[in-house]
Amino acid sequence: MKIKSLLYSFSLVMLMTGAAFAAELPKVTILATGGTIAGAAPSSTQLTDYKAGELTAQQLIDAVPSISSIAKVSAEQIANTGSGNLTFEDWLKLAKRANELLASDACDGIVVTHGTDTLEETAYFLNLVVKSDKPVVIVGAMRPATAISADGPLNLLNAVGVAGARESCGKGVLVVMNGQINAAREVTKTNTLSVETFKTPDFGMLGYVIDYKPVFYRTPVRKHTKDTEFDVSKLTTLPRVDIAYQTLGGDVDMHKASVSSGAEGLIEAGSGCGSLSNVSRAVLTEASKNGLIVVRSSRTGSGMVTPSSKDAEPGFLTADNLNPQKARVLLMLALTVTRDKAEIQRMFATY
Ligand code: SIN
């Protein structure tokens, strides 16, 4: 009888522990940087001309009480500003803190809240320097937190749901907005005001968020996160890389200014398939001889820039299908490792 009741209590304990384990919530840390998701306007009907980066990380969480039923959430404030004001120092602080947290058992995933204007740049930067398979999700909003039908609260709930899900592991940094999941390398902001602004022009999104859970349909194939050669742990800043824009009849003073004021690299937002005017090519050929790394990308918004014999001759590289702002991120990181052009071109084909 005694043995029977002992066995009974033992199975009861096992059952309870099993239930507790199954119900254990993922631990998600929110690293907040500001943006419209934390923005405020004087009235709920004012959807433009508001102030970005007004609410704290804790206020964002408090606005979504149901978050506590899907994850154990903690928050840290990395910055609180419009994303156009973020600096390389902010990036490095964010990346280093993310790596610290992800290395610990106290964190299953990270959500970065961010302004949407430069969100794709930070997403790709983190995609190249985070050293973990655990999910890192970056999220913003198109309407300030004070707005009628603000999109921030649902976006945040979805981001936390995706960051806490096992299916999100190993897919690189994910951008979650408007119920859609896009890959950091591929996504771009396409509309100044619409909540459906983040899109992946060449390949489409990775999946949906349905009731705060991710549903994936494809996965990125370019190397990312722990499979890259970039290590920012000891960096205090990043090399300067400028972007120059090709226009019909445009002059080359901007190119010259970049060169004379100390840029180490230049991304040319070329017309069409990364085309340069003859005058631009002449200035950049000279600069390239003096050590400037020139990479041709395209201002078209999608598609691959292919090699051209005219531009291979002076040693210009190509950005694959990265848009100019993402090509800049990769070139900055590449320059922390090497100045060898063949090596840098390999990186553009790898990441
Ligand atoms: C910003 O990028 O900080 C402002 C715009 C936005 O978050 O949508």
XYZ file of C-alpha atoms and ligand atoms in Angstrom:
359
model
C 0.000 0.000 0.000
C 2.806 2.347 1.056
C 4.746 1.594 -2.161
C 1.597 2.197 -4.189
C 1.039 5.650 -2.669
C 4.741 6.512 -3.061
C 4.565 5.620 -6.768
C 1.387 7.665 -7.070
C 2.998 10.766 -5.500
C 6.095 10.276 -7.684
C 4.051 10.205 -10.913
C 2.070 13.201 -9.707
C 5.296 15.180 -9.197
C 6.582 14.067 -12.625
C 3.356 15.148 -14.246
C 3.461 18.534 -12.533
C 7.110 19.139 -13.459
C 6.360 18.123 -17.058
C 3.446 20.517 -17.163
C 5.565 23.310 -15.691
C 8.311 22.652 -18.271
C 5.855 22.663 -21.155
C 4.348 25.905 -19.881
C 7.720 27.605 -19.336
C 7.732 30.884 -21.206
C 10.651 31.947 -23.414
C 12.904 34.675 -21.990
C 12.977 37.592 -24.394
C 14.992 40.779 -23.872
C 13.878 43.986 -25.555
C 16.689 46.353 -26.519
C 15.052 49.702 -27.223
C 16.542 52.413 -29.430
C 13.596 54.785 -30.020
C 11.815 55.509 -33.301
C 8.143 56.027 -34.093
C 7.211 52.918 -32.121
C 8.237 55.007 -29.096
C 7.009 58.255 -30.649
C 4.467 60.737 -29.309
C 2.260 63.439 -30.847
C 0.031 66.033 -29.117
C -3.173 64.262 -30.234
C -4.336 60.798 -31.288
C -5.249 62.051 -34.763
C -1.796 63.446 -35.499
C -0.041 60.726 -37.481
C 2.785 62.853 -38.909
C 5.153 65.470 -37.529
C 5.420 63.726 -34.141
C 8.483 63.221 -31.955
C 10.237 59.858 -32.309
C 11.897 58.219 -29.287
C 9.767 59.637 -26.459
C 8.501 56.515 -24.643
C 10.790 54.237 -22.678
C 11.161 50.509 -23.268
C 9.120 49.822 -20.119
C 6.289 52.054 -21.331
C 6.200 50.123 -24.619
C 5.876 46.847 -22.712
C 3.248 48.243 -20.324
C 1.106 49.187 -23.333
C 0.829 45.488 -24.268
C -0.205 43.627 -21.063
C -0.739 40.338 -22.964
C 3.006 40.165 -23.672
C 3.509 38.646 -20.214
C 1.401 35.639 -21.208
C 3.658 34.759 -24.161
C 7.170 35.531 -22.807
C 9.159 36.541 -19.767
C 10.143 39.956 -21.023
C 12.869 42.239 -19.731
C 13.980 45.519 -21.276
C 17.034 47.721 -21.659
C 17.300 51.167 -23.190
C 20.225 51.359 -25.636
C 19.198 54.756 -27.038
C 15.985 56.741 -27.420
C 15.970 58.770 -30.609
C 14.883 58.897 -34.237
C 16.770 56.207 -36.136
C 18.458 58.790 -38.357
C 20.331 60.013 -35.262
C 21.782 56.636 -34.296
C 25.566 56.422 -34.472
C 28.185 53.713 -34.992
C 28.748 53.854 -31.224
C 25.059 52.987 -30.717
C 25.412 50.118 -33.201
C 28.433 48.711 -31.425
C 26.796 49.068 -28.011
C 23.708 47.275 -29.348
C 25.670 44.458 -30.994
C 27.933 43.888 -27.998
C 25.006 43.801 -25.574
C 23.032 41.476 -27.861
C 25.990 39.082 -28.038
C 26.426 39.159 -24.257
C 22.751 38.406 -23.661
C 22.517 35.708 -26.325
C 25.508 33.889 -24.832
C 23.615 33.464 -21.559
C 20.881 30.977 -20.597
C 18.915 33.916 -19.236
C 17.988 34.969 -22.776
C 16.219 32.891 -25.462
C 15.802 35.696 -27.957
C 16.105 39.440 -28.518
C 13.766 42.083 -29.852
C 15.253 45.402 -30.966
C 12.776 48.282 -31.182
C 13.938 50.809 -33.785
C 12.853 53.665 -36.003
C 11.844 52.429 -39.427
C 13.923 54.930 -41.451
C 17.250 53.146 -40.999
C 15.902 49.888 -39.586
C 17.087 47.855 -42.566
C 20.674 49.055 -42.029
C 20.738 48.047 -38.359
C 19.040 44.753 -39.204
C 21.721 43.878 -41.782
C 24.516 45.072 -39.473
C 23.256 42.777 -36.683
C 22.760 39.989 -39.230
C 26.500 40.171 -39.904
C 27.829 40.568 -36.345
C 25.522 38.693 -33.948
C 27.200 35.457 -32.892
C 24.261 33.241 -32.077
C 21.578 31.039 -33.604
C 19.005 32.381 -31.165
C 16.362 34.644 -32.716
C 17.027 38.365 -33.070
C 13.988 40.301 -34.259
C 13.914 43.978 -35.142
C 10.637 45.866 -35.041
C 9.296 49.384 -35.494
C 6.021 51.123 -36.211
C 4.737 53.603 -38.757
C 2.360 55.409 -36.393
C 3.412 56.971 -33.102
C 2.398 55.272 -29.857
C -0.177 58.041 -29.209
C -2.003 57.511 -32.539
C -5.445 56.095 -33.082
C -4.819 52.561 -34.422
C -1.133 52.736 -33.537
C 0.614 49.724 -35.117
C 3.383 49.526 -32.492
C 1.641 47.405 -29.806
C 0.668 44.565 -32.169
C 4.037 44.738 -33.937
C 5.765 44.436 -30.551
C 3.596 41.497 -29.463
C 4.329 39.745 -32.776
C 8.054 40.494 -32.518
C 8.221 39.003 -29.011
C 6.248 35.957 -30.205
C 8.665 35.422 -33.113
C 11.748 36.014 -30.925
C 10.531 33.416 -28.427
C 9.791 30.719 -31.009
C 12.133 27.811 -31.719
C 11.271 27.933 -35.452
C 12.928 31.368 -35.652
C 16.365 30.004 -34.655
C 19.152 30.010 -37.251
C 17.367 32.239 -39.784
C 19.474 35.345 -39.261
C 18.069 38.635 -38.035
C 14.353 38.942 -38.777
C 12.313 42.078 -39.427
C 8.767 41.742 -38.068
C 6.225 44.409 -39.023
C 2.608 44.378 -40.119
C 2.194 40.634 -39.559
C 5.044 39.765 -41.924
C 8.542 38.374 -41.407
C 11.341 39.487 -43.723
C 15.057 38.670 -43.791
C 17.447 41.420 -42.666
C 19.617 41.104 -45.780
C 16.742 41.372 -48.204
C 14.168 43.728 -46.739
C 13.824 47.428 -47.478
C 11.506 50.261 -46.519
C 9.346 51.006 -49.561
C 6.775 53.576 -48.466
C 7.057 56.790 -46.460
C 3.776 56.405 -44.508
C 2.050 53.081 -45.104
C 2.098 50.410 -42.362
C 2.844 47.930 -45.142
C 6.209 49.464 -45.883
C 8.784 46.689 -45.365
C 9.128 44.469 -48.412
C 11.642 42.131 -49.986
C 11.691 43.212 -53.643
C 13.524 40.317 -55.227
C 12.237 37.316 -53.307
C 9.288 38.152 -51.044
C 8.855 37.696 -47.325
C 9.962 34.687 -45.282
C 6.585 34.192 -43.631
C 3.639 35.517 -41.663
C 2.991 36.061 -37.976
C -0.340 34.448 -37.127
C -1.643 35.073 -33.598
C 1.892 36.147 -32.569
C 3.416 32.845 -33.824
C 5.739 32.660 -36.851
C 4.794 30.625 -39.921
C 7.814 30.321 -42.241
C 7.684 29.496 -45.948
C 11.360 29.949 -46.859
C 14.711 30.607 -45.250
C 17.631 32.885 -46.227
C 20.578 31.088 -47.828
C 23.349 33.707 -47.584
C 25.680 33.258 -44.581
C 24.827 35.259 -41.485
C 25.266 35.690 -37.707
C 27.622 33.081 -36.263
C 28.831 32.024 -39.739
C 30.390 35.381 -40.650
C 34.005 36.488 -40.227
C 33.118 39.810 -38.584
C 33.918 40.446 -34.934
C 32.938 43.787 -33.427
C 33.778 42.882 -29.826
C 36.886 45.113 -29.741
C 35.800 47.871 -32.133
C 35.056 51.407 -30.964
C 33.977 52.784 -34.361
C 33.654 51.719 -38.003
C 35.486 52.793 -41.171
C 33.875 55.616 -43.115
C 32.090 54.569 -46.296
C 30.062 57.104 -48.300
C 27.313 56.656 -50.868
C 27.279 58.669 -54.120
C 24.179 58.831 -56.320
C 24.330 58.796 -60.123
C 21.984 61.228 -61.867
C 21.680 62.435 -65.443
C 23.969 65.428 -65.869
C 25.051 65.178 -62.208
C 28.445 66.609 -61.374
C 31.203 64.828 -59.528
C 31.842 67.300 -56.700
C 30.243 64.918 -54.197
C 32.598 62.126 -55.288
C 35.548 64.478 -54.924
C 34.355 65.636 -51.486
C 34.113 62.028 -50.274
C 37.612 61.296 -51.472
C 39.188 64.476 -50.116
C 37.508 64.231 -46.715
C 38.804 60.775 -45.932
C 36.257 58.126 -46.960
C 37.858 54.687 -47.081
C 35.167 53.286 -49.313
C 32.519 54.565 -51.699
C 29.288 52.878 -52.703
C 28.134 54.157 -56.046
C 24.331 54.090 -56.308
C 24.652 53.628 -60.051
C 21.881 53.996 -62.592
C 20.423 50.781 -64.040
C 22.800 47.880 -63.573
C 25.211 50.003 -61.523
C 26.235 52.253 -64.430
C 28.585 55.217 -64.022
C 28.926 58.286 -66.213
C 32.304 58.760 -67.880
C 33.116 61.711 -65.603
C 32.294 59.741 -62.454
C 34.383 56.826 -63.690
C 37.334 59.121 -64.340
C 37.241 60.647 -60.824
C 36.746 57.287 -59.145
C 39.459 55.602 -61.220
C 41.925 58.145 -59.889
C 40.643 57.727 -56.324
C 40.745 53.956 -56.618
C 44.450 54.163 -57.616
C 44.980 56.077 -54.364
C 43.342 53.360 -52.288
C 39.598 54.151 -52.243
C 37.497 50.959 -52.437
C 34.684 51.590 -54.932
C 31.648 49.302 -55.051
C 28.971 49.619 -57.739
C 25.413 49.079 -56.588
C 22.151 50.208 -58.155
C 19.600 52.900 -57.462
C 16.830 50.821 -59.112
C 15.689 49.083 -55.923
C 16.116 45.479 -56.989
C 18.248 43.161 -59.081
C 21.882 42.152 -59.272
C 24.711 44.413 -60.434
C 26.807 42.386 -62.860
C 30.500 42.955 -63.685
C 31.363 45.252 -66.589
C 34.748 45.277 -68.311
C 34.887 49.136 -68.252
C 34.552 49.129 -64.464
C 36.562 45.995 -63.721
C 39.598 47.669 -65.321
C 39.938 50.385 -62.618
C 39.177 47.734 -59.988
C 35.619 48.659 -59.034
C 33.726 45.934 -57.178
C 30.038 44.987 -57.447
C 27.432 44.857 -54.671
C 25.559 41.760 -55.866
C 21.875 42.618 -55.206
C 22.443 44.664 -52.041
C 20.895 48.112 -52.159
C 23.347 51.004 -51.635
C 22.662 51.420 -47.904
C 23.178 47.706 -47.244
C 26.244 47.537 -49.491
C 27.651 50.315 -47.297
C 27.118 48.242 -44.135
C 28.905 45.247 -45.636
C 31.790 47.345 -46.979
C 32.290 49.001 -43.568
C 32.557 45.595 -41.922
C 34.711 44.200 -44.730
C 37.167 47.072 -44.200
C 37.568 46.043 -40.549
C 39.030 42.777 -41.869
C 40.875 43.524 -45.125
C 41.547 46.001 -47.959
C 42.137 43.242 -50.480
C 39.664 43.772 -53.336
C 39.307 40.101 -54.290
C 38.558 39.255 -50.651
C 35.978 42.043 -50.399
C 34.316 40.887 -53.630
C 34.153 37.370 -52.144
C 32.351 38.837 -49.122
C 29.758 40.461 -51.390
C 29.111 37.046 -52.947
C 28.934 35.365 -49.508
C 26.810 37.634 -47.345
C 12.633 56.902 -37.230
O 13.130 56.188 -38.089
O 13.108 57.017 -36.097
C 11.408 57.703 -37.521
C 10.478 57.037 -38.447
C 9.906 55.742 -37.947
O 10.276 55.163 -36.953
O 8.979 55.252 -38.646
